[in-house]
Amino acid sequence: MSWQPVQADDLQQILSLLRQSQSPDTQIQRQVQARLESLNQYPDFNKYLVYILTKLLDEQEATRSLSGLILKNNAKSHYEKFPDEARAYIKQECLSALGDRSPLIRATGGILITTIVTKGSLEQWPTLLEHLYSCLDSPDVNLCEGAFGALQKICEDSADQLENAPSQPLNVLIPKFIQFFRHSHAKVRSHAIACVNEFITPRATALMSNIDLFLENLFQLANDTDSDVRKHVCRALVMLVEVRIERLLPHMQQIIEYMLLTSQDTDDTVALEACEFWLMIADQAICRDILQPYLDKLLPVLCKNMKYSEMDVIILQGDIDEDEHIPDRIEDIRPRFHRTRSRQHAQNISDDINLIDTNNNSTAATPPNSQAEQQLQDENENNDDDDDDDDGSGANADQATEWNLRKCSAAALDILSNVFRDNILPILLPILQEMLFHSNWQIKESGILVLGAIAEGCSYGLIPHLPDLVDYLIKCLNDKKPLVRSITCWTLSRYSTWIVRNEAQHNQFLIPLMSELLKRILDANKKVQEAACSAFATLEEEACVQMVPYLKQILETLVHAFRKYQAKNLLILYDAIGTLADSVGSHLNRHDYIELLMPPLIDRWNILRNDDKDLFPLLECLSSIATALQTGFLPYCEPVFVRCIILVQQTLEANGQDGSPDKDFMIVALDLLSGLVEGLGSNIDTLVERSNLLTLLERCAQDPMPEVRQSSFALLGDLTKACFRHVQKHLSFFLPILTQNLNPQHVSVCNNAIWAIGEIAIQIGAEIQPFVSVILESLILIINRHITPKTLLENTSITIGRLGLVCPNDVSSQLARFIRPWCIALRNIRDNEEKDSAFRGICNMIVLNPLGVTNEFIYVCDAIASWEKPPMELYTKFRDILYTFKQEFGDEQWKQLTDRFPLPLKQRLQAHYGI
């Protein structure tokens, strides 16, 4: 079908808007964007866009491409509303763009094609694959390359459709792709490998049946002159390690030698793909055997790759020492997502290095040739992901935060050090010696990074060297280069466990480290401030109450930092203060400390609006402080409580209106309320009574978002402990809701629901009986799952014990179904009130149903022996149970049983119970 613009004026108007949209003036861009949006009401608007893309050959490439990208966005948003004739015309024309002389236009056409496929299906465009297939054999290299570009995007975005299509197109396409591995045009070779690569991880049948042909042709390209081709070869081999390593084993020696060479490629993007190989192989069972002979070659390569390039230093402004006076740009402050209340903490070296290599105030990257080209680059890099799911790799992202060769090499060294442990030190120590004392500061800096990367894997073998190394690192905190100071902060944090536990040398290491890190928190360089704050938070977690004697100096420094820090580092400062409160707890509850700490926090609290996302970290911080200060927080409690209620209510009200509210405001408010309730206990009663908190909590507990329910159940449990009379009126609502949320697929929601049920059971006693059978069945399934997180197992066991305490007849009949995992889960937790109530419950059940534990009695004895000093009531129950079983077994059978006990268990039972 052919179509021509009806009105030449309309065409010129759209062209004018497209040209204006490329203006660097953001105000003009916004006005043009609004005008272009308004044109969507005209049925022919999208035809004009594709006409400009494909027909106006004399128009600037950037304008044509931008027209195609706007059409792509329109199709993505409402393709199903396009008139049938418009869809047919767009399909016809975007195919014609594949042979355009401009690579930019060809790529835009390919993006438009894959968008249409993902919005519909391949069945709705039945001629597409056949047309693209025929174009591959065209003598016109532009058309061949354009068709391959479109196919690559379809393979990326619609691999499942291709694999499951009734016509089984991959049976034809994959052999065809492999045939083009030897094409004379490098871009075509690159597209061909990239297409096949999309089907390695999903183990597409058509590829697996051609795997030998694929490998044979892939190996032929190992030394291709084109860097993109080599990059795709490396990527293929890395994925094959994960899915078909047995096919690589006969060639593994050559592959390792190839990857060693390619990890040093002059093109960093190729070297990065090769370096991923070491990360992937380290996860394989055969890693130790196949890599051991190559460690003396591999480790120096990884160390060398960890050095900043000259371009890195420019991007990171590594030669600018003082930048604290320069305000942060909005785009420098990466999105920060609230972490709901949790007792688990994980540390990942990749995340750590992202922190170190983040530029606090980078200058803008070199502008792209055009807005269209930049958008196209973003499209390709993000594989056409949703625009709302920005992972930080777009045009405005800080280049320094992207995954790169330095970070990949450091992560590989970290994981390999955990595989080979101290065996790598004979190779690494001489390298480290040279790097750490090198005259080139960039090599010295990378040596400090190496030392941090191996901190976990080589922890034992490094012990004899740590006094000298830690002393050296503390001195490096005063290095004149800010990038050296910042990496030193991170590396020292990796050794904080050794520093803190080495009590005999606290004056030599812990106190000097604390003192120097506090100085670096007040550094004139923002990157160093950030690294020092994060390192100090790690030290706080390790040292806990060992920080108490130095609280005044610490608080004075952190409060001073409030006056120095720009927006981004304030967020990290909140975390350091919150971690300090978590670590020292009630030791913070001193009038002089409160007078020092609270004013700057309350000042920030008063400045920030209710819709300002900077509230998130501040609310998290205040939650930790409220819990630590306990009654010391009372003077600040009421305005904080009221504002949290407002935040929850506003979010719930917005939920009923158009658009999706940002529920993080509600989540952080619920978590701060939890902190207030936990810290103030019964002192919160009056505020709860005067509020509609429980009514709001009913709505939150039904929210479809798991994180909202998770925080709701945590608050419900805290309220149950602090002021149960208010919760009691709502139990007919909450208990069924809690019972419905015992699904371990949402671990944290399930964990908090189980904990809240246990707290309610303690308060209402036997009144929980109507719910026991349903709750218990879910808990037994959870406690017997093969892979259940430790915290969830512990809370499940405690709640089972508490249910047995208040309704022993209902629970004791099921003892045999849970007693072994119950004992294993609770044997290692510290003695406390929760453990006490759970064990009193289990004792009641054992008395009622001793046969339920007979086959697992060794586990019962082990759990009993795990108590350091049980309360007298519990001690008496333990002793009575042990003596009753001894009598029932008889002396000979008892001896046979206890002879199987490990010696430490026998000794503890003998010492504590005379058995």
Short mmCIF file of N, CA and C in Angstrom, two decimals, residues 611-662:
data_model
loop_
_atom_site.label_atom_id
_atom_site.label_comp_id
_atom_site.label_asym_id
_atom_site.label_seq_id
_atom_site.Cartn_x
_atom_site.Cartn_y
_atom_site.Cartn_z
N ASP A 611 6.66 14.85 50.39
CA ASP A 611 6.84 14.14 49.11
C ASP A 611 8.31 14.12 48.68
N ASP A 612 9.22 14.47 49.58
CA ASP A 612 10.65 14.50 49.27
C ASP A 612 11.27 13.14 49.60
N LYS A 613 11.88 12.50 48.60
CA LYS A 613 12.41 11.16 48.82
C LYS A 613 13.65 11.15 49.72
N ASP A 614 14.21 12.32 49.99
CA ASP A 614 15.29 12.38 50.99
C ASP A 614 14.78 12.02 52.38
N LEU A 615 13.45 11.97 52.54
CA LEU A 615 12.87 11.52 53.81
C LEU A 615 13.21 10.05 54.10
N PHE A 616 13.35 9.24 53.03
CA PHE A 616 13.54 7.80 53.25
C PHE A 616 14.72 7.49 54.17
N PRO A 617 15.94 7.93 53.80
CA PRO A 617 17.07 7.59 54.67
C PRO A 617 16.97 8.27 56.03
N LEU A 618 16.36 9.47 56.10
CA LEU A 618 16.22 10.14 57.39
C LEU A 618 15.26 9.35 58.29
N LEU A 619 14.17 8.87 57.73
CA LEU A 619 13.22 8.07 58.52
C LEU A 619 13.86 6.77 58.99
N GLU A 620 14.64 6.12 58.11
CA GLU A 620 15.35 4.91 58.51
C GLU A 620 16.29 5.20 59.68
N CYS A 621 17.02 6.30 59.56
CA CYS A 621 17.96 6.70 60.60
C CYS A 621 17.23 6.96 61.92
N LEU A 622 16.13 7.70 61.87
CA LEU A 622 15.36 8.01 63.08
C LEU A 622 14.77 6.76 63.70
N SER A 623 14.41 5.78 62.86
CA SER A 623 13.89 4.52 63.38
C SER A 623 14.92 3.84 64.27
N SER A 624 16.17 3.77 63.80
CA SER A 624 17.24 3.16 64.60
C SER A 624 17.50 3.96 65.87
N ILE A 625 17.48 5.32 65.75
CA ILE A 625 17.74 6.17 66.91
C ILE A 625 16.63 6.02 67.96
N ALA A 626 15.38 5.99 67.51
CA ALA A 626 14.26 5.86 68.44
C ALA A 626 14.35 4.54 69.21
N THR A 627 14.72 3.47 68.50
CA THR A 627 14.87 2.17 69.17
C THR A 627 16.00 2.21 70.19
N ALA A 628 17.10 2.88 69.85
CA ALA A 628 18.25 2.94 70.75
C ALA A 628 18.00 3.85 71.95
N LEU A 629 17.41 5.03 71.71
CA LEU A 629 17.23 6.01 72.78
C LEU A 629 16.13 5.61 73.76
N GLN A 630 15.19 4.80 73.30
CA GLN A 630 14.07 4.40 74.15
C GLN A 630 13.38 5.66 74.70
N THR A 631 13.25 5.76 76.02
CA THR A 631 12.54 6.92 76.59
C THR A 631 13.25 8.24 76.30
N GLY A 632 14.53 8.18 75.94
CA GLY A 632 15.26 9.39 75.58
C GLY A 632 14.69 10.07 74.35
N PHE A 633 13.90 9.34 73.57
CA PHE A 633 13.31 9.90 72.35
C PHE A 633 11.96 10.58 72.63
N LEU A 634 11.46 10.46 73.85
CA LEU A 634 10.12 10.99 74.17
C LEU A 634 9.92 12.45 73.79
N PRO A 635 10.89 13.34 74.01
CA PRO A 635 10.65 14.75 73.64
C PRO A 635 10.40 14.97 72.15
N TYR A 636 10.83 14.03 71.32
CA TYR A 636 10.70 14.19 69.86
C TYR A 636 9.60 13.29 69.30
N CYS A 637 8.97 12.52 70.18
CA CYS A 637 8.13 11.43 69.71
C CYS A 637 6.85 11.89 69.02
N GLU A 638 6.12 12.81 69.65
CA GLU A 638 4.78 13.13 69.15
C GLU A 638 4.79 13.69 67.73
N PRO A 639 5.61 14.72 67.41
CA PRO A 639 5.58 15.22 66.02
C PRO A 639 6.03 14.17 65.00
N VAL A 640 6.97 13.32 65.39
CA VAL A 640 7.41 12.26 64.48
C VAL A 640 6.29 11.26 64.26
N PHE A 641 5.63 10.86 65.34
CA PHE A 641 4.53 9.90 65.26
C PHE A 641 3.42 10.44 64.36
N VAL A 642 3.03 11.69 64.60
CA VAL A 642 1.92 12.28 63.84
C VAL A 642 2.26 12.37 62.35
N ARG A 643 3.50 12.76 62.05
CA ARG A 643 3.87 12.88 60.64
C ARG A 643 3.88 11.51 59.95
N CYS A 644 4.30 10.49 60.66
CA CYS A 644 4.28 9.13 60.08
C CYS A 644 2.85 8.70 59.77
N ILE A 645 1.92 9.02 60.67
CA ILE A 645 0.50 8.70 60.43
C ILE A 645 0.02 9.42 59.17
N ILE A 646 0.41 10.68 59.03
CA ILE A 646 0.02 11.47 57.85
C ILE A 646 0.58 10.84 56.58
N LEU A 647 1.86 10.42 56.60
CA LEU A 647 2.48 9.81 55.43
C LEU A 647 1.74 8.54 55.02
N VAL A 648 1.38 7.71 55.98
CA VAL A 648 0.65 6.48 55.69
C VAL A 648 -0.72 6.82 55.11
N GLN A 649 -1.42 7.76 55.76
CA GLN A 649 -2.77 8.11 55.32
C GLN A 649 -2.76 8.72 53.93
N GLN A 650 -1.81 9.60 53.66
CA GLN A 650 -1.73 10.22 52.33
C GLN A 650 -1.50 9.18 51.24
N THR A 651 -0.62 8.22 51.52
CA THR A 651 -0.34 7.19 50.52
C THR A 651 -1.57 6.33 50.27
N LEU A 652 -2.27 5.96 51.33
CA LEU A 652 -3.48 5.14 51.17
C LEU A 652 -4.55 5.90 50.41
N GLU A 653 -4.68 7.18 50.67
CA GLU A 653 -5.68 7.99 49.96
C GLU A 653 -5.31 8.13 48.49
N ALA A 654 -4.02 8.33 48.22
CA ALA A 654 -3.57 8.44 46.82
C ALA A 654 -3.76 7.13 46.08
N ASN A 655 -3.75 6.02 46.81
CA ASN A 655 -3.90 4.70 46.21
C ASN A 655 -5.26 4.55 45.55
N GLY A 656 -6.23 5.29 46.04
CA GLY A 656 -7.57 5.18 45.47
C GLY A 656 -7.79 6.11 44.30
N GLN A 657 -6.80 6.93 43.96
CA GLN A 657 -6.92 7.89 42.87
C GLN A 657 -6.16 7.40 41.65
N ASP A 658 -6.23 8.18 40.58
CA ASP A 658 -5.51 7.82 39.36
C ASP A 658 -4.01 7.84 39.61
N GLY A 659 -3.30 6.97 38.92
CA GLY A 659 -1.85 6.92 39.08
C GLY A 659 -1.47 6.02 40.23
N SER A 660 -0.23 5.63 40.25
CA SER A 660 0.25 4.73 41.29
C SER A 660 1.09 5.51 42.29
N PRO A 661 0.70 5.55 43.57
CA PRO A 661 1.47 6.32 44.56
C PRO A 661 2.80 5.64 44.86
N ASP A 662 3.74 6.41 45.35
CA ASP A 662 5.03 5.87 45.76
C ASP A 662 4.88 5.31 47.17
#
